[in-house]
GROMACS .gro file of C-alpha atoms in nm:
model
  341
    1MET     CA    1   2.602  -0.494  -1.652
    2THR     CA    2   2.953  -0.346  -1.649
    3LEU     CA    3   2.958  -0.081  -1.896
    4ASN     CA    4   3.264  -0.101  -2.118
    5LYS     CA    5   3.482   0.210  -2.081
    6SER     CA    6   3.770   0.103  -2.238
    7PHE     CA    7   3.987   0.323  -2.495
    8GLN     CA    8   3.765   0.534  -2.711
    9PRO     CA    9   4.027   0.764  -2.937
   10THR     CA   10   3.908   1.100  -2.986
   11ILE     CA   11   3.977   1.260  -3.356
   12ARG     CA   12   4.331   1.362  -3.256
   13ASP     CA   13   4.404   1.004  -3.166
   14ILE     CA   14   4.318   0.907  -3.515
   15ALA     CA   15   4.454   1.246  -3.658
   16ARG     CA   16   4.849   1.119  -3.503
   17GLU     CA   17   4.773   0.762  -3.619
   18ALA     CA   18   4.616   0.821  -3.979
   19LYS     CA   19   4.980   1.115  -3.991
   20VAL     CA   20   4.774   1.381  -4.113
   21SER     CA   21   4.586   1.629  -3.947
   22ILE     CA   22   4.287   1.701  -3.706
   23ALA     CA   23   4.133   1.930  -4.014
   24THR     CA   24   4.184   1.681  -4.248
   25VAL     CA   25   4.020   1.386  -4.068
   26SER     CA   26   3.726   1.663  -3.951
   27ARG     CA   27   3.700   1.762  -4.376
   28TYR     CA   28   3.667   1.339  -4.404
   29LEU     CA   29   3.454   1.293  -4.156
   30ASN     CA   30   3.243   1.583  -4.299
   31MET     CA   31   3.245   1.551  -4.674
   32PRO     CA   32   3.499   1.296  -4.827
   33GLU     CA   33   3.501   1.392  -5.129
   34LYS     CA   34   3.697   1.648  -5.076
   35VAL     CA   35   3.957   1.488  -4.918
   36ARG     CA   36   4.234   1.246  -5.134
   37LYS     CA   37   4.131   0.876  -5.173
   38GLU     CA   38   4.447   0.711  -5.082
   39THR     CA   39   4.409   0.975  -4.758
   40GLY     CA   40   4.068   0.858  -4.705
   41GLU     CA   41   4.089   0.529  -4.720
   42ARG     CA   42   4.390   0.493  -4.435
   43ILE     CA   43   4.131   0.763  -4.226
   44GLN     CA   44   3.880   0.511  -4.240
   45ARG     CA   45   4.112   0.179  -4.211
   46ILE     CA   46   4.203   0.397  -3.865
   47ILE     CA   47   3.829   0.447  -3.774
   48ASP     CA   48   3.709   0.123  -3.828
   49LYS     CA   49   4.026  -0.025  -3.635
   50HIS     CA   50   3.907   0.184  -3.339
   51ASN     CA   51   3.514   0.150  -3.373
   52TYR     CA   52   3.566   0.524  -3.347
   53ARG     CA   53   3.256   0.753  -3.326
   54CYS     CA   54   3.223   1.146  -3.349
   55ASN     CA   55   3.103   1.262  -3.051
   56PHE     CA   56   2.832   1.490  -3.209
   57ALA     CA   57   2.740   1.641  -2.922
   58ALA     CA   58   3.048   1.826  -2.813
   59LYS     CA   59   3.108   1.871  -3.180
   60ALA     CA   60   2.760   2.108  -3.203
   61LEU     CA   61   2.880   2.336  -2.899
   62ALA     CA   62   3.185   2.359  -3.069
   63THR     CA   63   3.063   2.479  -3.376
   64GLN     CA   64   2.674   2.537  -3.306
   65ARG     CA   65   2.589   2.330  -3.523
   66THR     CA   66   2.427   1.971  -3.495
   67LYS     CA   67   2.425   1.868  -3.871
   68THR     CA   68   2.062   1.795  -3.887
   69ILE     CA   69   1.759   1.914  -4.068
   70GLY     CA   70   1.459   1.852  -3.961
   71TYR     CA   71   1.167   1.704  -4.281
   72ILE     CA   72   0.742   1.796  -4.197
   73ILE     CA   73   0.563   1.529  -4.387
   74PRO     CA   74   0.191   1.612  -4.456
   75ALA     CA   75   0.111   1.212  -4.449
   76VAL     CA   76   0.334   0.863  -4.469
   77ASN     CA   77   0.083   0.696  -4.659
   78ASN     CA   78   0.124   0.901  -4.997
   79GLN     CA   79   0.420   0.773  -5.216
   80ILE     CA   80   0.467   1.141  -5.348
   81TYR     CA   81   0.585   1.215  -4.972
   82SER     CA   82   0.822   0.950  -4.966
   83GLU     CA   83   0.966   0.979  -5.293
   84CYS     CA   84   1.085   1.368  -5.170
   85ALA     CA   85   1.172   1.217  -4.837
   86ARG     CA   86   1.438   0.985  -5.037
   87GLY     CA   87   1.578   1.268  -5.207
   88VAL     CA   88   1.634   1.503  -4.892
   89GLN     CA   89   1.767   1.225  -4.712
   90ASP     CA   90   2.031   1.132  -5.010
   91GLU     CA   91   2.084   1.499  -5.085
   92ALA     CA   92   2.162   1.556  -4.653
   93GLN     CA   93   2.390   1.284  -4.634
   94LEU     CA   94   2.652   1.347  -4.934
   95HIS     CA   95   2.655   1.667  -4.718
   96GLY     CA   96   2.712   1.511  -4.375
   97TYR     CA   97   2.357   1.604  -4.262
   98GLN     CA   98   2.141   1.410  -4.116
   99VAL     CA   99   1.760   1.385  -4.115
  100PHE     CA  100   1.511   1.399  -3.883
  101ILE     CA  101   1.126   1.295  -4.047
  102ALA     CA  102   0.823   1.372  -3.905
  103SER     CA  103   0.458   1.320  -4.034
  104ALA     CA  104   0.140   1.589  -3.966
  105GLU     CA  105  -0.107   1.348  -4.075
  106TYR     CA  106  -0.230   1.734  -4.247
  107ASN     CA  107  -0.339   1.821  -3.877
  108ARG     CA  108  -0.208   2.192  -3.785
  109GLN     CA  109  -0.199   2.172  -3.412
  110ARG     CA  110   0.024   1.884  -3.513
  111GLU     CA  111   0.229   2.066  -3.724
  112LYS     CA  112   0.354   2.339  -3.503
  113GLN     CA  113   0.448   2.062  -3.241
  114MET     CA  114   0.620   1.923  -3.475
  115VAL     CA  115   0.814   2.281  -3.526
  116GLU     CA  116   0.886   2.335  -3.184
  117ASN     CA  117   1.052   1.977  -3.114
  118PHE     CA  118   1.280   2.037  -3.431
  119LEU     CA  119   1.339   2.358  -3.248
  120GLU     CA  120   1.438   2.230  -2.884
  121ARG     CA  121   1.609   1.972  -3.086
  122ARG     CA  122   1.820   2.303  -3.234
  123VAL     CA  123   1.799   2.106  -3.594
  124ASP     CA  124   1.969   2.310  -3.829
  125GLY     CA  125   1.725   2.338  -4.089
  126ILE     CA  126   1.369   2.301  -4.113
  127ILE     CA  127   1.256   2.155  -4.498
  128LEU     CA  128   0.843   2.136  -4.443
  129THR     CA  129   0.503   2.050  -4.642
  130VAL     CA  130   0.240   2.211  -4.392
  131SER     CA  131  -0.180   2.264  -4.487
  132ASP     CA  132  -0.109   2.642  -4.536
  133SER     CA  133   0.233   2.788  -4.676
  134MET     CA  134   0.115   3.154  -4.614
  135GLY     CA  135  -0.007   3.067  -4.202
  136ASP     CA  136   0.164   3.102  -3.851
  137ILE     CA  137   0.449   2.822  -3.891
  138ALA     CA  138   0.565   3.006  -4.200
  139GLN     CA  139   0.612   3.350  -4.067
  140LYS     CA  140   0.710   3.227  -3.750
  141LEU     CA  141   0.975   3.075  -3.918
  142TYR     CA  142   1.077   3.422  -4.130
  143GLN     CA  143   1.031   3.599  -3.852
  144GLU     CA  144   1.253   3.423  -3.643
  145LYS     CA  145   1.500   3.428  -3.906
  146ILE     CA  146   1.528   2.995  -3.890
  147PRO     CA  147   1.683   2.862  -4.222
  148ALA     CA  148   1.376   2.660  -4.374
  149VAL     CA  149   1.214   2.570  -4.717
  150ASN     CA  150   0.845   2.501  -4.885
  151LEU     CA  151   0.876   2.228  -5.019
  152PHE     CA  152   0.501   2.167  -5.259
  153ASN     CA  153   0.436   2.491  -5.167
  154LYS     CA  154   0.441   2.793  -5.377
  155GLN     CA  155   0.297   3.044  -5.189
  156GLY     CA  156   0.427   3.238  -4.850
  157CYS     CA  157   0.716   3.404  -4.767
  158LEU     CA  158   0.977   3.151  -4.711
  159PRO     CA  159   1.142   3.014  -5.002
  160CYS     CA  160   1.036   2.696  -5.246
  161VAL     CA  161   1.051   2.408  -5.421
  162SER     CA  162   0.683   2.290  -5.597
  163VAL     CA  163   0.613   2.260  -5.941
  164ASP     CA  164   0.308   2.565  -6.056
  165ASN     CA  165  -0.004   2.325  -5.913
  166VAL     CA  166  -0.246   2.628  -6.089
  167GLN     CA  167  -0.057   2.580  -6.436
  168ALA     CA  168  -0.061   2.211  -6.415
  169SER     CA  169  -0.441   2.115  -6.284
  170TYR     CA  170  -0.512   2.329  -6.567
  171ASP     CA  171  -0.260   2.153  -6.789
  172ALA     CA  172  -0.464   1.892  -6.700
  173THR     CA  173  -0.838   2.033  -6.727
  174GLU     CA  174  -0.740   2.160  -7.043
  175TYR     CA  175  -0.594   1.748  -7.207
  176LEU     CA  176  -0.997   1.645  -7.072
  177ILE     CA  177  -1.152   1.907  -7.252
  178LYS     CA  178  -0.987   1.836  -7.588
  179LEU     CA  179  -1.063   1.458  -7.543
  180GLY     CA  180  -1.438   1.609  -7.566
  181HIS     CA  181  -1.520   1.626  -7.232
  182LYS     CA  182  -1.836   1.853  -7.121
  183SER     CA  183  -1.867   1.783  -6.797
  184PHE     CA  184  -1.655   1.781  -6.516
  185ALA     CA  185  -1.565   1.738  -6.164
  186MET     CA  186  -1.368   1.756  -5.856
  187LEU     CA  187  -1.311   1.507  -5.583
  188GLY     CA  188  -1.019   1.632  -5.346
  189VAL     CA  189  -0.908   1.654  -4.923
  190PRO     CA  190  -1.047   1.998  -4.736
  191PHE     CA  191  -0.909   2.275  -4.804
  192ILE     CA  192  -0.802   2.389  -4.435
  193ALA     CA  193  -0.559   2.095  -4.468
  194SER     CA  194  -0.363   2.115  -4.815
  195ASP     CA  195  -0.334   2.445  -4.962
  196ARG     CA  196  -0.202   2.245  -5.287
  197CYS     CA  197  -0.573   2.070  -5.358
  198ARG     CA  198  -0.706   2.451  -5.308
  199MET     CA  199  -0.430   2.592  -5.554
  200ARG     CA  200  -0.510   2.248  -5.774
  201TYR     CA  201  -0.871   2.303  -5.784
  202GLU     CA  202  -0.834   2.670  -5.897
  203GLY     CA  203  -0.659   2.570  -6.192
  204PHE     CA  204  -0.912   2.346  -6.268
  205LEU     CA  205  -1.209   2.574  -6.228
  206ARG     CA  206  -0.999   2.838  -6.439
  207CYS     CA  207  -0.931   2.636  -6.695
  208LEU     CA  208  -1.342   2.543  -6.734
  209GLN     CA  209  -1.417   2.888  -6.729
  210ASP     CA  210  -1.218   2.960  -6.965
  211HIS     CA  211  -1.326   2.713  -7.185
  212ASP     CA  212  -1.713   2.845  -7.128
  213ILE     CA  213  -1.793   2.540  -6.978
  214PRO     CA  214  -2.072   2.578  -6.673
  215THR     CA  215  -1.904   2.496  -6.313
  216HIS     CA  216  -2.174   2.420  -6.049
  217PRO     CA  217  -2.106   2.404  -5.666
  218GLN     CA  218  -2.122   1.976  -5.675
  219SER     CA  219  -1.845   1.969  -5.939
  220PHE     CA  220  -1.658   1.941  -5.605
  221VAL     CA  221  -1.699   1.663  -5.390
  222GLN     CA  222  -1.464   1.692  -5.070
  223VAL     CA  223  -1.304   1.349  -4.937
  224SER     CA  224  -1.100   1.328  -4.557
  225SER     CA  225  -0.851   1.176  -4.649
  226ASN     CA  226  -0.642   1.083  -4.881
  227THR     CA  227  -0.756   0.682  -4.774
  228SER     CA  228  -1.120   0.729  -4.685
  229ASP     CA  229  -1.369   0.536  -4.900
  230CYS     CA  230  -1.476   0.825  -5.144
  231SER     CA  231  -1.866   0.574  -5.257
  232GLU     CA  232  -2.124   0.831  -5.100
  233GLY     CA  233  -1.981   1.134  -5.264
  234ILE     CA  234  -1.933   0.965  -5.581
  235GLU     CA  235  -2.268   0.813  -5.601
  236LYS     CA  236  -2.411   1.087  -5.524
  237LEU     CA  237  -2.261   1.284  -5.814
  238MET     CA  238  -2.291   1.007  -6.058
  239ASN     CA  239  -2.668   1.008  -5.961
  240SER     CA  240  -2.721   1.434  -5.995
  241SER     CA  241  -2.902   1.585  -6.298
  242ASN     CA  242  -2.592   1.644  -6.459
  243PRO     CA  243  -2.318   1.286  -6.418
  244PRO     CA  244  -1.906   1.391  -6.492
  245THR     CA  245  -1.792   1.225  -6.745
  246ALA     CA  246  -1.452   1.320  -6.629
  247ILE     CA  247  -1.303   1.351  -6.341
  248PHE     CA  248  -0.971   1.521  -6.154
  249ALA     CA  249  -0.863   1.417  -5.841
  250SER     CA  250  -0.587   1.602  -5.626
  251ASN     CA  251  -0.358   1.399  -5.601
  252ASP     CA  252  -0.325   0.963  -5.726
  253LEU     CA  253  -0.415   0.851  -5.396
  254VAL     CA  254  -0.772   0.987  -5.462
  255ALA     CA  255  -0.780   0.902  -5.773
  256ILE     CA  256  -0.714   0.524  -5.709
  257ASN     CA  257  -1.035   0.507  -5.481
  258THR     CA  258  -1.220   0.691  -5.739
  259ILE     CA  259  -1.157   0.408  -5.964
  260SER     CA  260  -1.191   0.163  -5.649
  261ALA     CA  261  -1.562   0.385  -5.645
  262LEU     CA  262  -1.633   0.355  -5.938
  263ARG     CA  263  -1.630   0.014  -6.095
  264ARG     CA  264  -1.780  -0.089  -5.775
  265LEU     CA  265  -2.097   0.101  -5.873
  266GLY     CA  266  -2.094  -0.056  -6.233
  267PHE     CA  267  -1.841   0.215  -6.387
  268GLU     CA  268  -1.556   0.105  -6.643
  269ILE     CA  269  -1.328   0.327  -6.712
  270PRO     CA  270  -1.237   0.480  -6.890
  271LYS     CA  271  -1.562   0.427  -7.142
  272ASP     CA  272  -1.801   0.558  -6.870
  273VAL     CA  273  -1.613   0.824  -6.703
  274SER     CA  274  -1.230   0.973  -6.780
  275VAL     CA  275  -1.007   1.017  -6.396
  276PHE     CA  276  -0.693   1.212  -6.360
  277GLY     CA  277  -0.470   1.187  -6.077
  278PHE     CA  278  -0.195   1.419  -5.988
  279ASP     CA  279   0.163   1.302  -5.834
  280ASP     CA  280   0.230   1.018  -6.080
  281ILE     CA  281   0.328   0.753  -5.751
  282PRO     CA  282   0.543   0.469  -5.804
  283MET     CA  283   0.154   0.326  -5.758
  284ALA     CA  284  -0.046   0.479  -6.064
  285LYS     CA  285   0.070   0.274  -6.325
  286HIS     CA  286   0.043  -0.030  -6.153
  287VAL     CA  287  -0.315   0.044  -6.151
  288TRP     CA  288  -0.579  -0.103  -6.296
  289PRO     CA  289  -0.703   0.104  -6.569
  290PRO     CA  290  -0.332   0.256  -6.537
  291LEU     CA  291  -0.404   0.601  -6.395
  292THR     CA  292  -0.324   0.908  -6.653
  293THR     CA  293  -0.151   1.178  -6.469
  294VAL     CA  294  -0.002   1.512  -6.365
  295LEU     CA  295   0.407   1.372  -6.282
  296GLN     CA  296   0.541   1.624  -5.994
  297PRO     CA  297   0.926   1.433  -5.960
  298GLY     CA  298   0.957   1.427  -5.619
  299TYR     CA  299   1.308   1.239  -5.537
  300ARG     CA  300   1.440   1.557  -5.767
  301MET     CA  301   1.261   1.807  -5.603
  302GLY     CA  302   1.349   1.632  -5.229
  303ARG     CA  303   1.731   1.731  -5.318
  304GLN     CA  304   1.669   2.016  -5.434
  305ALA     CA  305   1.507   2.127  -5.154
  306THR     CA  306   1.782   1.988  -4.887
  307SER     CA  307   2.064   2.186  -5.190
  308VAL     CA  308   1.856   2.580  -5.156
  309LEU     CA  309   1.851   2.473  -4.757
  310LEU     CA  310   2.224   2.382  -4.768
  311ASP     CA  311   2.289   2.719  -4.933
  312ILE     CA  312   2.051   2.923  -4.710
  313LEU     CA  313   2.273   2.745  -4.416
  314ARG     CA  314   2.644   2.837  -4.553
  315THR     CA  315   2.551   3.193  -4.650
  316GLY     CA  316   2.331   3.309  -4.397
  317GLU     CA  317   2.097   3.456  -4.647
  318HIS     CA  318   1.735   3.295  -4.837
  319PRO     CA  319   1.811   3.346  -5.177
  320GLU     CA  320   1.699   3.643  -5.290
  321GLU     CA  321   1.563   3.537  -5.654
  322THR     CA  322   1.263   3.310  -5.631
  323ILE     CA  323   1.336   2.976  -5.763
  324PRO     CA  324   1.146   2.904  -6.037
  325SER     CA  325   0.860   2.674  -6.093
  326VAL     CA  326   0.929   2.292  -6.100
  327GLN     CA  327   0.851   2.113  -6.470
  328HIS     CA  328   0.525   1.924  -6.458
  329ASP     CA  329   0.449   1.675  -6.748
  330LEU     CA  330   0.166   1.506  -6.842
  331ILE     CA  331   0.168   1.164  -6.801
  332ILE     CA  332  -0.127   0.966  -7.064
  333ARG     CA  333  -0.250   0.635  -6.971
  334GLU     CA  334  -0.561   0.405  -6.964
  335SER     CA  335  -0.786   0.617  -6.710
  336THR     CA  336  -0.926   0.819  -6.948
  337GLY     CA  337  -1.023   0.851  -7.340
  338VAL     CA  338  -1.318   1.004  -7.536
  339PRO     CA  339  -1.613   1.045  -7.336
  340PRO     CA  340  -1.928   0.813  -7.418
  341ARG     CA  341  -2.173   0.885  -7.730
   0.00000   0.00000   0.00000
């Protein structure tokens, strides 16, 4: 097959035909909102006429910027991260950036490899949700002065956009206590895979202690992943000497699996056991019974994290002040109720 060697216009050609400066065409390509509507329409007609494509490789060499952002998520099967990715992408595209997304599947080695891959590809900055926001990856990015923002991880040396996981879990647990529950359990993924889960457990425990409700080692049931079958752990929990009347899950996927396991064992939700999730993913209101959960606004958080990163890229400096926690809310549905008499 013979390659098409027909005329490939440059930005200079587009500018000459549109009767504007090269700078105006460049501004239109990068920030179209900053170019007058009539001028932008004229430039776009000429771009379409010649099937013009920006030479990003040449542009990157000239500007030392690739106009790309790397985004590392823990898992593709959790809707909270797809909502967040949508926010990251929308905000990035508004400012002329493209986003590369990679999933680490809660694996620390994969997280490290993905950061290296992004850096090799010369992304301008990285947004990441990692297993440990105070671990090696965050330290490396901070020490090497690589523009980066943590998303969902509140601790560590990098700027962060997150709800207050401890307080949100405290509020969820306190709501269950106010309903009259006195026997509790929590289900979640291993702490080594998710520092969010560890912080949510901290808020859960703190609330029980503040209300003089006894805790025991069996109050936390570990599940191998968000989507793994937790029937065995639930069965042991419900057959124990002090079975819970309320279960708090570290995220909505774990909560939905918990409801399924309880129903298979013959328990009614919330008549026998109340279940409380975390995230308010789109699926939460469609399961039966609809899931009571903590709302963290994934889409808005994705846009905010991208905005913070773009500010760093523009100024060359990390924000001096701590970014305030994103507001969380309790979304009360039908999976929680008063304890059985």
